[in-house]
Amino acid sequence: MENLIALLVAAPLLGAAVLLCGGRRLDRAGHWLGTLLAAVSFVIGVVLFLDMLGKGAEDRTLHQKLFSWIPVEGFQADVAFQLDQLSMTFVLLITGVGTLIHIYSIGYMEHDERRRRFFGYLNLFLAAMLILVIADNYLLLYVGWEGVGLASYLLIGFWQHKPSAATAAKKAFLVNRVGDMGLSIAIMLMFTTFGTFAFGPVLEATGETSEGKLTAIGLMLLLAACGKSAQVPLQSWLGDAMEGPTPVSALIHAATMVTAGVYLIVRSGAIFNAAPDAQLVVVVVGAVTLLFGAIVGCAKDDIKKALAGSTMSQIGYMILAAGLGPIGYVFAIMHLVTHGFFKAGLFLGAGSVMHGMNDEVDMRKYGGLRKYMPVTFITFGLGYLAIIGFPGLSGFFSKDKIIEAAFAKGGTEGWILGSVALLGAAITAFYMTRVMLLTFFGEKRWQPDAEGHEPHPHESPKSMTIPMIILAFGSVFAGGFFSIGDRFLNWLEPVTGHSHGHAPVSATTVTAATMVVLVIGVAIAWTMYGRKPVPVVAPRGSLLTRAARRDLLQDDFNHVVLVRGGEHLTRSLVYVDHTLVDGVVNGTAASMGGLSGRLRKLQNGYARTYAVSMFGGTAVLIAATLLMRAV
Amino acid sequence: MSFPLLTATAALPAIGAVATAAVPAARRTTAKWLALVFSLATLVLAGIALARFEPGGDRYQLTESHAWIKDFGVRYELGVDGIGVALMALTALLIPFVILAGWHDADPSPSSQQSSSRGGPNETKPYRWRPTQGFFALILMVEAMVILSFEATDVFLFYILFEAMLIPMYFLIGGFGDRAHTGSDENAAAQRSYAAVKFLLYNLVGGLIMLAAVIGLYVVAGTFSLSEIAEARASGSLSMATSTERWLFLGFFFAFAVKAPLWPLHTWLPNAMGEATSPVAVLITAVVDKVGTFAMLRFCLQLFPEASKWATPVIVVLALISIVYGALLAVGQRDIKRLIAYASISHFGFIVLGIFAMTSQGQSGATLYMVNHGISTAALMLVAGFLITRRGSRLIADYGGVQKVAPILAGTFLIGGLATLSLPGLAPFVSEFLVLVGAFSAYPAAGIIATTGIVLAALYVLVLYQRTMTGPVKAEVQGMADLKVRELVVVLPLIALLLFLGVYPKPLTEIVNPAVQHTMSDVQKKDPQPEVEAAK
């Protein structure tokens, strides 16, 4: 059975190779091939899953070693896979949602002449993401980690002729590279500490080293997670990444790739458990980001950017949960999976709306779309109810658990974290209700575009609505299914461990409080956007609104400090290199060799004679020395 | 006596050079094919040498030894260890691609025919010395000398080759400039001459200092033979005073640091690579410069282990400066080829860092880095050359939107760029990570500083790609042809190799590892133990 693991990766990798090298002949069938291979990977995943279910909880982990990758003295890096319950969860999420989004893209990208290449990139993404979650060591994980970064780069910049898309793609890759520095350093630290970076040996040996080392490793891993999962301070790329085609936003920038940071932290649980300082930083990052993303999400009029803010915020919840240690690991992953369903569904819904609205993204120019796109409205609506945590739907179970766990952290910390999580829930209810009202309710606000074409909103084709319906199904039922009899907890506990913490308040109280803040959030949004007509041009807004529209000024900071500062630095270095370094070295050489006069002549084009004489000189010198020795 | 394989591998391109040069002026195409056939035959011989090399066997294999200048004990002594054989194979591998990529670079250009009355070194009488024949003959001559220098185990023989390869390189840089230049032809010719002479002067000065050290070594050791000196040092029969060893080390190292090149001796490289044609630029950075880093491993560490350790702190700092400084300068360039040159300076910093980290990972990584950097820079630079030839400009700002009109060119350029930024899955990642780990385990701070290089590399590569390939199609780029068959034949094998060595570098590491272990025992260094094991 373990021999199937490599096939999980091989199928989409083959697809990527064939589609990207195949040329125009494959244009007519390429999207079918890509979708088929994604589905093959999903089927293999299901087969492995069923096999895993048939075994006892303790011997469910499968290993497959393919070959020794970089064998150098003292350094052992293998291409080897490990499939346990945690990896399995991701495999099903990635290939399942991945396949649905392949199907959706068949319709969504129908009129794009480079559709074949799009599917090649999607397949490449699947392969890299699968490597990331089934690698059995950190270095191979790194390959997947950068592989998804590459796929993300290629897909954000898919419409490269748009300068904004090309810039966004570059930005995403660069910010991620800052995170990758963290991952590199973490791996180097593991190597010098443990002599290895394979999961098994490292995670078992955490007791044998100092807490300081583990804290350092943990913080470096967190840096990596911040880059990939768009957490403060490396969050700035995610909003721009919405330049990519919407299926990409759904798959990569909502459901799977951006959650890789959560995977990394949960996978490295043993390290964080032994490094409380690192854990503290993790929860702080999570808590800050969950508010940051939520605030940004409130202010955006671009439907995709509002959802991107939401993604950031929801991943903040997961990181927060992961930082809580064994109290939170399972719930971080559970929220990750339910979020995968409803957020992918919401993005596909947004894509469907844009598809019917001539690619308009400004929600102020939507309005009343529920009549025109009933299926999109219902599936998006279910996703909406799920994300705000409407009782009984997926988000209700998974988010509620994280809020409970935050309180269960105990002490002042617990109260602060729990309150932040509650506040986040209120803001989530607000901004999602806002999106819902602006898009589907109220009067129609769209106008003819510059060329006089009025949008004719219409429902999308079946290839797009069916994946939306399936994801809506997951948004409604997954949370309940996971929670009945603690199914999800029992499934993951052997890998991640679990503890209940010391909750200062009962679970019922937390749930009740969550319900109250939910109602408040929805009510405020309704007063602002439901009761009265929405202006097509955004009002100036408060200082906070204006800052939030600009991603809370982080881009402005980056621009002034890093971009401008960097430009000045490189420009002055170019000058220094040209005048100072070159000049000093030339000058030293000239004064030492008495060559100054000749050096000046170099510019005038008669240098060849001079060079020949130099050669002559050297030759004479060599001959003379040899002779002297001989005599 | 067995067949002298190493001599043959070096002699074949030399014979090819003579044969190519002898082809009559009118038969340009014959000369090109002749050069290509000779380079391919050399590749076959190098392949045989690689196959016959036994990783677990003697340190130096396929050895040959003949008396040469008896009076001073100069011997014609050849032999390869794993590092030498790998670099020899790299050289033999790259030359056919260099020749094929430069197929039309030395054709008489319409402008040189028109302006034959104007000044400028090589435009005065374009046909006098048959430029096409000369171009390819010089390339083969460089190949012969570089290969022999990787094989030489006699210090004097090595020195002669180290210096002699400057001559054909000088003519390649000064005589065959990039036709894409700004300003007048005369101006370009002057800049080219400047670049060529600067290249020559820097390397000659380095060489002269090395010559003094070579002679000094002979005075102390009484022989030029690497193996004899090493043996005598190991057995204790040859002891050097600390100061003598240090001076000799510095003499050797200076020459190699010019050639590598290491900050602050690097400024000749951007000039040379910018002015030369792209294939010649590849020849400089991917082939000739490797002799410098190779020689640090072979001569500096082996002959002067104590002095090498003594100088390590300074050299590590210089390497770090090269890494960061080269990358920052690359970010600031407006000329595509100069950008790649500065990127190479950054990469040479990594190689030197790996060598002087004096750990198994660092040195294996450095050797792999030499090979991988050769392949990746060749891929990136040659595609850049194809691009520049099409548009007639080296300035980044003159491009835009190329991916729309020439997607294959853009795609291969991107892969070359991704290799340059060490994307996992491509060969350079393996070597760069090994160097980083090796450096980190010896000097944690150095490892962390070097890691910033991976962010900066992403910056200069992706900015270059964005400005040239993406965005709206510029008017001058409109109608640009995609890669032709000849160009694809150049690029695709290099890309395939980058992928293969990225996924399965084992064949290479197997050859390199034993040689690195020898070097490690030369300098009497052991890898730092992991903390957990050390505690036990």
Coordinates of C-alpha atoms in Angstrom, one line a residue, chain A residues 124-465:
Chain A
L124 CA 2.3 21.6 -10.9
F125 CA 0.8 23.2 -7.8
L126 CA -1.0 20.0 -6.7
A127 CA 2.2 18.0 -7.1
A128 CA 4.2 20.5 -5.0
M129 CA 1.6 20.8 -2.4
L130 CA 1.4 17.1 -2.0
I131 CA 5.2 16.9 -1.6
L132 CA 4.9 19.5 1.1
V133 CA 2.5 17.5 3.2
I134 CA 3.8 14.0 2.7
A135 CA 7.5 14.7 2.9
D136 CA 9.2 12.8 5.8
N137 CA 11.9 15.5 6.4
Y138 CA 12.1 19.2 6.4
L139 CA 14.4 19.5 3.4
L140 CA 12.0 17.7 1.1
L141 CA 9.2 19.7 2.7
Y142 CA 11.2 22.8 1.6
V143 CA 11.1 21.5 -2.0
G144 CA 7.3 21.4 -1.8
W145 CA 7.2 24.7 0.1
E146 CA 9.1 26.5 -2.7
G147 CA 7.3 24.5 -5.4
V148 CA 4.0 25.8 -4.3
G149 CA 5.6 29.3 -4.1
L150 CA 6.6 28.9 -7.8
A151 CA 3.2 27.6 -8.8
S152 CA 1.6 30.5 -6.9
Y153 CA 4.0 32.9 -8.7
L154 CA 3.1 31.5 -12.1
L155 CA -0.6 31.6 -11.4
I156 CA -0.8 35.0 -9.8
G157 CA 1.1 36.3 -12.8
F158 CA -0.9 34.2 -15.2
W159 CA -2.1 37.3 -17.0
Q160 CA 1.5 38.6 -17.2
H161 CA 0.7 41.2 -19.8
K162 CA -1.0 43.1 -17.0
P163 CA 1.7 45.0 -15.1
S164 CA -0.3 44.7 -11.9
A165 CA -0.4 40.9 -12.2
A166 CA 3.3 40.7 -12.9
T167 CA 4.1 42.9 -9.9
A168 CA 1.8 41.0 -7.6
A169 CA 3.4 37.7 -8.6
K170 CA 6.9 39.0 -7.9
K171 CA 5.8 40.5 -4.6
A172 CA 4.3 37.2 -3.5
F173 CA 7.5 35.3 -4.3
L174 CA 9.8 37.8 -2.7
V175 CA 7.8 38.1 0.6
N176 CA 7.7 34.3 0.7
R177 CA 11.4 34.1 0.2
V178 CA 11.9 36.2 3.4
G179 CA 9.9 33.4 5.1
D180 CA 12.0 30.8 3.3
M181 CA 15.0 32.3 4.9
G182 CA 13.4 31.3 8.2
L183 CA 12.8 27.7 7.0
S184 CA 16.5 27.5 5.7
I185 CA 17.9 28.6 9.0
A186 CA 15.5 26.3 11.0
I187 CA 16.8 23.4 8.9
M188 CA 20.4 24.4 9.5
L189 CA 19.8 24.7 13.2
M190 CA 18.2 21.3 13.2
F191 CA 21.2 19.9 11.4
T192 CA 23.8 21.3 13.8
T193 CA 21.7 20.4 16.8
F194 CA 20.3 16.9 15.9
G195 CA 22.5 16.0 12.9
T196 CA 19.4 15.3 10.9
F197 CA 16.2 17.1 9.7
A198 CA 13.9 14.1 9.3
F199 CA 10.7 14.5 11.2
G200 CA 11.0 11.3 13.2
P201 CA 14.5 11.7 14.7
V202 CA 14.2 15.5 15.2
L203 CA 10.8 15.4 16.9
E204 CA 11.7 12.6 19.2
A205 CA 15.0 14.2 20.3
T206 CA 13.6 17.6 21.4
G207 CA 14.2 16.6 25.0
E208 CA 17.9 16.3 24.5
T209 CA 18.7 19.9 23.7
S210 CA 18.2 23.3 25.3
E211 CA 15.1 25.3 25.3
G212 CA 17.0 28.2 23.8
K213 CA 17.8 26.1 20.7
L214 CA 14.2 24.9 20.4
T215 CA 12.9 28.5 20.7
A216 CA 15.3 29.6 17.9
I217 CA 14.1 26.8 15.7
G218 CA 10.5 27.5 16.5
L219 CA 10.8 31.2 15.7
M220 CA 12.5 30.5 12.4
L221 CA 9.7 28.0 11.5
L222 CA 7.2 30.7 12.5
L223 CA 8.9 33.2 10.2
A224 CA 8.5 30.6 7.4
A225 CA 4.8 30.2 8.3
C226 CA 4.2 33.9 8.4
G227 CA 5.4 34.2 4.8
K228 CA 3.5 31.3 3.4
S229 CA 0.3 31.9 5.4
A230 CA 0.3 35.6 5.0
Q231 CA 0.5 36.4 8.7
V232 CA 1.7 39.7 10.1
P233 CA 4.3 41.0 9.4
L234 CA 4.6 39.1 6.1
Q235 CA 1.0 39.4 5.1
S236 CA 1.2 42.1 2.5
W237 CA 1.3 39.9 -0.6
L238 CA -2.0 38.1 -0.2
G239 CA -4.3 41.0 -1.2
D240 CA -2.3 41.6 -4.3
A241 CA -2.3 37.9 -5.1
M242 CA -6.0 38.3 -6.0
E243 CA -4.7 39.5 -9.4
G244 CA -4.6 35.8 -10.3
P245 CA -7.6 34.0 -11.9
T246 CA -10.3 33.4 -9.3
P247 CA -10.0 29.6 -9.2
V248 CA -6.4 30.1 -8.2
S249 CA -7.5 32.4 -5.4
A250 CA -9.9 29.7 -4.2
L251 CA -7.5 26.8 -4.4
I252 CA -4.1 28.3 -3.5
H253 CA -4.8 31.5 -1.7
A254 CA -7.7 30.3 0.4
A255 CA -8.1 26.5 0.8
T256 CA -4.6 25.0 0.6
M257 CA -1.3 26.7 0.1
V258 CA -1.8 29.6 2.5
T259 CA -2.6 27.1 5.2
A260 CA 0.8 25.4 4.8
G261 CA 2.1 27.5 7.7
V262 CA -0.4 26.0 10.0
Y263 CA 0.7 22.5 8.8
L264 CA 4.3 23.4 9.5
I265 CA 3.6 24.5 13.1
V266 CA 1.3 21.6 13.9
R267 CA 3.8 19.1 12.3
S268 CA 6.6 20.6 14.4
G269 CA 4.4 20.5 17.5
A270 CA 7.0 18.7 19.6
I271 CA 9.4 21.6 19.1
F272 CA 6.9 24.2 20.0
N273 CA 5.6 22.2 23.0
A274 CA 9.1 22.4 24.5
A275 CA 9.6 26.1 23.6
P276 CA 6.9 28.2 25.4
D277 CA 8.4 31.5 24.4
A278 CA 8.1 30.5 20.7
Q279 CA 4.6 29.5 21.3
L280 CA 3.8 32.8 22.9
V281 CA 5.0 34.6 19.7
V282 CA 2.9 32.2 17.6
V283 CA -0.3 33.1 19.5
V284 CA 0.5 36.8 19.3
V285 CA 1.1 36.6 15.6
G286 CA -2.2 34.7 15.2
A287 CA -4.2 37.1 17.4
V288 CA -2.8 40.2 15.7
T289 CA -3.4 38.8 12.2
L290 CA -6.9 37.6 12.9
L291 CA -7.8 41.2 13.8
F292 CA -5.7 42.7 11.1
G293 CA -7.2 40.6 8.3
A294 CA -10.7 41.2 9.7
I295 CA -10.3 45.0 9.8
V296 CA -8.9 45.0 6.2
G297 CA -11.8 42.8 5.1
C298 CA -14.3 45.3 6.4
A299 CA -13.0 48.2 4.3
K300 CA -12.4 46.6 0.9
D301 CA -14.9 47.1 -1.9
D302 CA -13.2 44.6 -4.2
I303 CA -15.1 41.3 -3.5
K304 CA -11.9 39.2 -3.8
K305 CA -9.8 41.5 -1.6
A306 CA -12.5 41.5 1.0
L307 CA -12.4 37.7 1.0
A308 CA -8.6 37.8 1.0
G309 CA -8.7 39.8 4.2
S310 CA -11.0 37.2 5.6
T311 CA -8.6 34.4 4.6
M312 CA -5.8 36.1 6.5
S313 CA -8.0 36.5 9.5
Q314 CA -9.3 32.9 9.5
I315 CA -5.7 31.6 9.2
G316 CA -4.9 33.9 12.1
Y317 CA -7.4 31.8 14.0
M318 CA -5.6 28.6 13.0
I319 CA -2.2 30.0 13.9
L320 CA -3.6 31.1 17.2
A321 CA -4.9 27.6 17.8
A322 CA -1.6 26.0 16.8
G323 CA 0.2 28.3 19.2
L324 CA -1.9 27.1 22.0
G325 CA -0.1 23.7 21.8
P326 CA -1.9 20.4 22.4
I327 CA -5.0 22.3 23.4
G328 CA -5.4 23.7 20.0
Y329 CA -3.6 21.6 17.3
V330 CA -6.6 19.4 16.4
F331 CA -8.9 22.4 16.2
A332 CA -6.4 24.4 14.1
I333 CA -6.5 21.6 11.6
M334 CA -10.3 21.1 11.9
H335 CA -10.9 24.8 11.2
L336 CA -8.4 24.5 8.3
V337 CA -10.4 21.8 6.7
T338 CA -13.8 23.4 7.2
H339 CA -12.3 26.8 6.1
G340 CA -11.0 24.9 3.0
F341 CA -14.6 24.1 2.1
F342 CA -16.4 27.3 2.8
K343 CA -13.7 29.7 1.7
A344 CA -13.1 27.9 -1.6
G345 CA -16.8 27.9 -2.1
L346 CA -17.0 31.6 -1.4
F347 CA -14.2 32.4 -3.8
L348 CA -15.8 30.2 -6.5
G349 CA -19.0 32.1 -5.8
A350 CA -17.2 35.4 -6.3
G351 CA -15.7 34.0 -9.5
S352 CA -19.2 33.1 -10.7
V353 CA -20.5 36.6 -9.9
M354 CA -17.5 38.1 -11.8
H355 CA -18.1 35.8 -14.7
G356 CA -21.7 37.1 -15.0
M357 CA -20.7 40.7 -14.4
N358 CA -18.0 41.3 -17.1
D359 CA -15.2 40.7 -14.6
E360 CA -16.4 43.6 -12.4
V361 CA -15.0 43.2 -8.9
D362 CA -16.3 46.3 -7.1
M363 CA -19.1 45.2 -4.9
R364 CA -20.6 48.7 -5.0
K365 CA -21.5 48.0 -8.6
Y366 CA -23.3 44.7 -7.8
G367 CA -26.5 44.7 -5.8
G368 CA -29.6 42.5 -6.0
L369 CA -27.9 39.7 -7.8
R370 CA -29.8 37.0 -5.9
K371 CA -32.5 37.1 -8.6
Y372 CA -30.1 36.7 -11.5
M373 CA -27.9 34.0 -10.0
P374 CA -29.9 31.8 -7.7
V375 CA -27.4 28.9 -7.5
T376 CA -24.5 31.2 -6.8
F377 CA -26.6 33.0 -4.3
I378 CA -27.6 29.9 -2.4
T379 CA -24.2 28.3 -2.3
F380 CA -22.4 31.6 -1.5
G381 CA -25.1 32.2 1.2
L382 CA -24.4 28.8 2.8
G383 CA -20.7 29.5 2.7
Y384 CA -21.5 32.9 4.4
L385 CA -23.5 31.2 7.1
A386 CA -20.7 28.7 7.7
I387 CA -17.9 31.3 8.0
I388 CA -19.8 33.5 10.4
G389 CA -20.5 30.5 12.6
F390 CA -24.2 30.1 12.1
P391 CA -25.3 27.3 14.5
G392 CA -25.1 23.9 13.0
L393 CA -22.9 24.8 10.1
S394 CA -19.2 23.9 9.7
G395 CA -17.7 27.2 10.9
F396 CA -19.8 27.1 14.1
F397 CA -18.1 24.0 15.3
S398 CA -14.6 24.6 14.3
K399 CA -14.4 28.3 15.2
D400 CA -16.2 27.8 18.4
K401 CA -13.6 25.2 19.4
I402 CA -10.8 27.6 18.8
I403 CA -12.4 30.3 20.9
E404 CA -12.9 27.8 23.7
A405 CA -9.3 26.6 23.4
A406 CA -8.1 30.2 23.6
F407 CA -9.9 30.7 26.9
A408 CA -8.6 27.3 28.0
K409 CA -5.1 28.5 27.7
G410 CA -5.7 29.8 31.2
G411 CA -4.7 32.9 33.1
T412 CA -4.7 36.4 31.8
E413 CA -3.3 35.2 28.5
G414 CA -6.4 33.0 28.1
W415 CA -8.7 35.9 28.8
I416 CA -6.9 38.1 26.3
L417 CA -6.7 35.5 23.6
G418 CA -10.3 34.4 24.1
S419 CA -11.6 38.0 23.9
V420 CA -9.6 38.7 20.8
A421 CA -11.0 35.6 19.2
L422 CA -14.5 36.7 20.2
L423 CA -14.0 40.2 18.8
G424 CA -12.7 38.6 15.6
A425 CA -15.9 36.6 15.4
A426 CA -18.0 39.8 15.6
I427 CA -16.0 41.5 12.9
T428 CA -16.2 38.4 10.8
A429 CA -20.0 38.5 11.1
F430 CA -19.9 42.2 10.1
Y431 CA -17.7 42.1 7.0
M432 CA -19.2 38.9 5.6
T433 CA -22.7 40.3 6.1
R434 CA -21.5 43.4 4.3
V435 CA -20.2 41.3 1.3
M436 CA -23.5 39.4 1.2
L437 CA -25.7 42.5 1.3
L438 CA -23.6 44.5 -1.2
T439 CA -23.6 41.6 -3.7
F440 CA -26.9 39.9 -3.5
F441 CA -29.3 42.2 -1.9
G442 CA -30.5 45.8 -2.4
E443 CA -31.1 47.5 -5.7
K444 CA -29.0 46.8 -8.8
R445 CA -26.3 49.3 -9.0
W446 CA -24.4 48.3 -12.1
Q447 CA -24.0 50.7 -15.0
P448 CA -22.8 50.3 -18.6
D449 CA -19.0 50.3 -18.9
A450 CA -17.0 52.8 -20.8
E451 CA -17.8 51.2 -24.2
G452 CA -21.5 51.2 -23.4
H453 CA -21.9 47.4 -22.6
E454 CA -24.3 46.9 -19.8
P455 CA -23.6 43.7 -17.8
H456 CA -26.2 41.0 -18.2
P457 CA -25.8 39.0 -15.0
H458 CA -26.5 35.3 -15.6
E459 CA -26.0 32.0 -13.8
S460 CA -22.7 30.2 -14.6
P461 CA -22.5 26.9 -16.5
K462 CA -22.9 23.6 -14.8
S463 CA -19.1 22.9 -14.8
M464 CA -18.9 25.9 -12.4
T465 CA -22.0 25.5 -10.3

